[in-house]
Tab-separated table of C-alpha atoms in Angstrom:
chain	number	residue	atom	x	y	z
A	3	ASP	CA	94.427	70.380	77.247
A	4	ALA	CA	94.550	73.974	78.347
A	5	GLY	CA	95.507	74.607	81.930
A	6	VAL	CA	94.068	77.275	84.167
A	7	ILE	CA	93.753	80.532	82.266
A	8	GLN	CA	94.019	83.936	83.906
A	9	SER	CA	93.651	87.429	82.548
A	10	PRO	CA	95.072	89.941	82.456
A	11	ARG	CA	98.659	88.785	83.043
A	12	HIS	CA	99.702	92.230	84.175
A	13	GLU	CA	97.616	95.079	85.507
A	14	VAL	CA	98.809	98.530	86.472
A	15	THR	CA	96.229	100.847	87.959
A	16	GLU	CA	95.943	103.867	90.163
A	17	MET	CA	94.792	103.882	93.735
A	18	GLY	CA	91.027	104.039	94.007
A	19	GLN	CA	90.322	102.314	90.710
A	20	GLU	CA	88.365	99.101	90.366
A	21	VAL	CA	90.319	96.025	89.341
A	22	THR	CA	88.815	92.808	87.987
A	23	LEU	CA	90.850	89.640	87.639
A	24	ARG	CA	89.534	86.706	85.652
A	25	CYS	CA	90.026	82.970	85.775
A	26	LYS	CA	88.970	79.986	83.704
A	27	PRO	CA	89.559	76.698	85.560
A	28	ILE	CA	90.497	73.393	83.972
A	29	SER	CA	87.434	71.800	82.429
A	30	GLY	CA	85.866	69.249	84.765
A	31	HIS	CA	87.438	70.608	87.913
A	32	ASP	CA	84.956	71.317	90.691
A	33	TYR	CA	87.117	73.415	93.013
A	34	LEU	CA	88.482	76.871	92.314
A	35	PHE	CA	90.875	78.774	94.561
A	36	TRP	CA	92.070	82.370	94.568
A	37	TYR	CA	95.478	83.099	96.128
A	38	ARG	CA	97.603	86.169	96.641
A	39	GLN	CA	101.400	85.979	96.801
A	40	THR	CA	103.772	88.593	98.177
A	41	MET	CA	107.354	88.405	99.320
A	42	MET	CA	106.355	89.291	102.867
A	43	ARG	CA	103.381	86.979	103.351
A	44	GLY	CA	103.981	84.203	100.861
A	45	LEU	CA	101.022	82.440	99.279
A	46	GLU	CA	97.735	83.248	100.969
A	47	LEU	CA	94.375	81.655	100.229
A	48	LEU	CA	91.723	84.316	99.692
A	49	ILE	CA	88.627	82.288	98.862
A	50	TYR	CA	87.626	78.979	97.355
A	51	PHE	CA	84.582	77.632	95.567
A	52	ASN	CA	83.131	74.165	95.202
A	53	ASN	CA	80.708	73.652	92.338
A	54	ASN	CA	80.496	77.440	91.908
A	55	VAL	CA	79.516	78.005	95.557
A	56	PRO	CA	81.854	79.990	97.846
A	57	ILE	CA	82.940	77.708	100.680
A	58	ASP	CA	85.464	79.719	102.658
A	59	ASP	CA	86.136	83.416	102.189
A	60	SER	CA	87.862	83.954	105.518
A	61	GLY	CA	91.062	84.892	103.720
A	62	MET	CA	89.509	87.831	101.900
A	63	PRO	CA	91.310	90.761	103.494
A	64	GLU	CA	88.597	93.375	103.425
A	65	ASP	CA	85.192	94.262	102.055
A	66	ARG	CA	87.005	95.857	99.150
A	67	PHE	CA	87.589	92.339	97.835
A	68	SER	CA	84.822	90.258	96.300
A	69	ALA	CA	84.769	87.090	94.218
A	70	LYS	CA	82.148	85.429	92.094
A	71	MET	CA	81.820	82.234	90.144
A	72	PRO	CA	78.736	82.512	87.927
A	73	ASN	CA	79.388	79.191	86.201
A	74	ALA	CA	81.796	76.269	86.195
A	75	SER	CA	84.128	77.842	83.680
A	76	PHE	CA	84.574	81.378	84.941
A	77	SER	CA	85.415	83.270	88.097
A	78	THR	CA	86.284	86.869	88.921
A	79	LEU	CA	88.103	88.547	91.769
A	80	LYS	CA	87.299	92.207	92.121
A	81	ILE	CA	89.017	94.882	94.188
A	82	GLN	CA	87.142	98.133	94.634
A	83	PRO	CA	88.664	100.564	95.478
A	84	SER	CA	92.223	99.342	94.976
A	85	GLU	CA	95.075	100.443	97.250
A	86	PRO	CA	98.884	100.248	96.851
A	87	ARG	CA	99.071	97.501	99.481
A	88	ASP	CA	97.005	95.292	97.171
A	89	SER	CA	99.979	95.051	94.827
A	90	ALA	CA	100.835	91.357	94.532
A	91	VAL	CA	100.607	88.389	92.228
A	92	TYR	CA	97.148	86.856	92.241
A	93	PHE	CA	96.862	83.188	91.336
A	94	CYS	CA	93.849	81.133	90.486
A	95	ALA	CA	94.038	77.360	90.940
A	96	SER	CA	91.617	74.535	90.290
A	97	SER	CA	91.311	70.932	91.363
A	98	PHE	CA	89.064	67.922	91.047
A	99	GLY	CA	87.666	66.590	94.295
A	100	GLY	CA	89.852	68.844	96.382
A	101	ASN	CA	93.001	66.976	95.445
A	102	GLU	CA	96.047	68.291	93.600
A	103	GLN	CA	95.674	71.958	92.727
A	104	PHE	CA	96.829	73.292	89.391
A	105	PHE	CA	97.771	76.923	89.192
A	106	GLY	CA	97.249	79.480	86.472
A	107	PRO	CA	100.052	81.798	85.333
A	108	GLY	CA	98.954	84.550	87.705
A	109	THR	CA	98.096	88.216	87.390
A	110	ARG	CA	100.746	90.677	88.532
A	111	LEU	CA	98.873	93.661	89.970
A	112	THR	CA	100.530	96.974	90.604
A	113	VAL	CA	98.520	99.728	92.280
A	114	LEU	CA	100.189	103.118	92.094
B	27	GLN	CA	101.623	79.218	115.224
B	28	LYS	CA	101.900	78.793	111.488
B	29	GLU	CA	100.164	75.794	110.010
B	30	VAL	CA	103.106	74.815	107.811
B	31	GLU	CA	106.725	75.680	108.492
B	32	GLN	CA	109.649	75.545	106.094
B	33	ASN	CA	113.210	76.715	106.371
B	34	SER	CA	113.330	79.657	103.988
B	35	GLY	CA	116.942	78.977	103.083
B	36	PRO	CA	118.581	79.770	100.821
B	37	LEU	CA	119.839	76.238	100.407
B	38	SER	CA	122.802	75.768	98.104
B	39	VAL	CA	124.043	72.396	96.869
B	40	PRO	CA	126.591	71.469	94.204
B	41	GLU	CA	125.424	69.902	90.982
B	42	GLY	CA	124.998	66.153	91.367
B	43	ALA	CA	124.428	66.291	95.122
B	44	ILE	CA	121.269	65.435	97.048
B	45	ALA	CA	119.111	68.373	98.075
B	46	SER	CA	116.959	67.844	101.163
B	47	LEU	CA	113.980	70.091	101.796
B	48	ASN	CA	111.982	69.871	104.984
B	49	CYS	CA	108.518	70.835	106.157
B	50	THR	CA	106.643	70.504	109.437
B	51	TYR	CA	102.931	70.970	110.005
B	52	SER	CA	100.824	71.637	113.059
B	53	ASP	CA	97.530	69.830	112.383
B	54	ARG	CA	97.989	66.192	113.368
B	55	GLY	CA	94.879	65.216	111.422
B	56	SER	CA	96.305	66.387	108.109
B	57	GLN	CA	95.567	64.001	105.299
B	58	SER	CA	97.559	64.868	102.230
B	59	PHE	CA	100.802	66.594	101.444
B	60	PHE	CA	102.124	68.247	98.340
B	61	TRP	CA	105.365	69.698	97.021
B	62	TYR	CA	105.299	72.496	94.488
B	63	ARG	CA	108.194	74.026	92.606
B	64	GLN	CA	108.082	77.705	91.714
B	65	TYR	CA	110.566	79.294	89.372
B	66	SER	CA	111.102	83.022	89.730
B	67	GLY	CA	108.255	84.907	88.113
B	68	LYS	CA	106.266	81.743	87.418
B	69	SER	CA	103.363	79.944	89.048
B	70	PRO	CA	103.683	76.998	91.448
B	71	GLU	CA	103.954	73.660	89.677
B	72	LEU	CA	102.995	70.399	91.394
B	73	ILE	CA	105.868	67.923	91.487
B	74	MET	CA	104.923	65.387	94.166
B	75	PHE	CA	102.124	64.398	96.502
B	76	ILE	CA	102.057	61.852	99.296
B	77	TYR	CA	99.237	60.548	101.454
B	78	SER	CA	100.742	57.642	103.416
B	79	ASN	CA	103.625	57.304	105.810
B	80	GLY	CA	106.895	56.326	104.202
B	81	ASP	CA	108.625	57.172	100.975
B	82	LYS	CA	107.292	57.864	97.514
B	83	GLU	CA	109.682	58.061	94.608
B	84	ASP	CA	109.219	59.711	91.227
B	85	GLY	CA	112.327	59.891	89.110
B	86	ARG	CA	114.933	61.969	90.927
B	87	PHE	CA	112.388	63.088	93.522
B	88	THR	CA	111.489	61.294	96.746
B	89	ALA	CA	108.856	62.518	99.170
B	90	GLN	CA	109.019	61.249	102.732
B	91	LEU	CA	106.168	61.469	105.228
B	92	ASN	CA	106.229	60.836	108.955
B	93	LYS	CA	102.825	61.601	110.428
B	94	ALA	CA	103.902	60.795	113.978
B	95	SER	CA	106.538	63.504	113.793
B	96	GLN	CA	104.343	65.749	111.593
B	97	TYR	CA	107.148	65.997	109.128
B	98	VAL	CA	107.347	65.791	105.357
B	99	SER	CA	110.449	66.125	103.245
B	100	LEU	CA	111.509	66.218	99.626
B	101	LEU	CA	114.786	64.760	98.422
B	102	ILE	CA	116.174	65.664	95.026
B	103	ARG	CA	118.891	63.286	93.848
B	104	ASP	CA	121.515	64.227	91.260
B	105	SER	CA	120.570	67.900	91.597
B	106	GLN	CA	120.733	69.930	88.409
B	107	PRO	CA	121.013	73.693	87.922
B	108	SER	CA	117.486	73.543	86.463
B	109	ASP	CA	116.253	72.461	89.913
B	110	SER	CA	117.101	75.931	91.229
B	111	ALA	CA	113.749	77.306	92.375
B	112	THR	CA	111.611	77.864	95.439
B	113	TYR	CA	109.952	74.714	96.782
B	114	LEU	CA	106.604	75.088	98.510
B	115	CYS	CA	105.182	72.534	100.903
B	116	ALA	CA	101.376	72.351	101.037
B	117	VAL	CA	99.191	70.465	103.493
B	118	ASN	CA	95.526	69.568	103.277
B	119	PRO	CA	94.287	69.357	106.862
B	120	GLY	CA	91.353	67.224	105.850
B	121	THR	CA	88.731	69.612	107.183
B	122	GLY	CA	87.601	71.239	103.984
B	123	ASN	CA	89.681	71.212	100.852
B	124	GLN	CA	91.891	74.218	101.224
B	125	PHE	CA	95.650	73.836	101.293
B	126	TYR	CA	97.956	75.510	103.754
B	127	PHE	CA	101.216	76.530	102.119
B	128	GLY	CA	104.577	77.069	103.715
B	129	THR	CA	106.584	80.137	102.791
B	130	GLY	CA	108.910	78.071	100.632
B	131	THR	CA	112.587	77.102	100.584
B	132	SER	CA	114.844	78.673	97.992
B	133	LEU	CA	117.195	76.120	96.419
B	134	THR	CA	120.238	76.969	94.326
B	135	VAL	CA	122.150	74.211	92.551
B	136	ILE	CA	125.683	75.351	91.792
B	137	PRO	CA	127.217	74.055	88.551
């Protein structure tokens, strides 16, 4: 079975541009999580969904960040406008029933 | 106060030795506990979870939980160079289904 799928794997963009990260959770999982990882701050939860509904977005750093989950098999994390301090690895993870989380390969974002 | 605390290391052990990784958490009502391994440039990979006080063994890995002391540990027996990675402790506080992650402990197994 395929695991969590993320795209793109790498993204290099210029400050001010819009960035969209994509995630396909494991089929049958009802929770989806977006994380950001940096050397300084470690792994931070940005937002999570249950059955496509956002449950907690308190980790979203600013209004520049938004996330959607239009159906059970797809979610996006959008940054508009992007800034250099947004450079990080963004992970999507999914779980069934809020138990063990399985991570995707991540998107390495570089904002110049 | 951070929700989950880990010694960042680095921790170095010789091949064949036991590596001991420790984690403390602040929320006494926490329900479930997880250990993830993350190789450099890769995503976190679940290796163990534990829900009840005591020990849980899986191959060379043993997770230990002491809820009274708010302490969870991971022991790796017969450490191998391939165990060299960062180990992340994660805690589900039980209020909602988010995890709180520690900052990770870097482990190096020296051949």
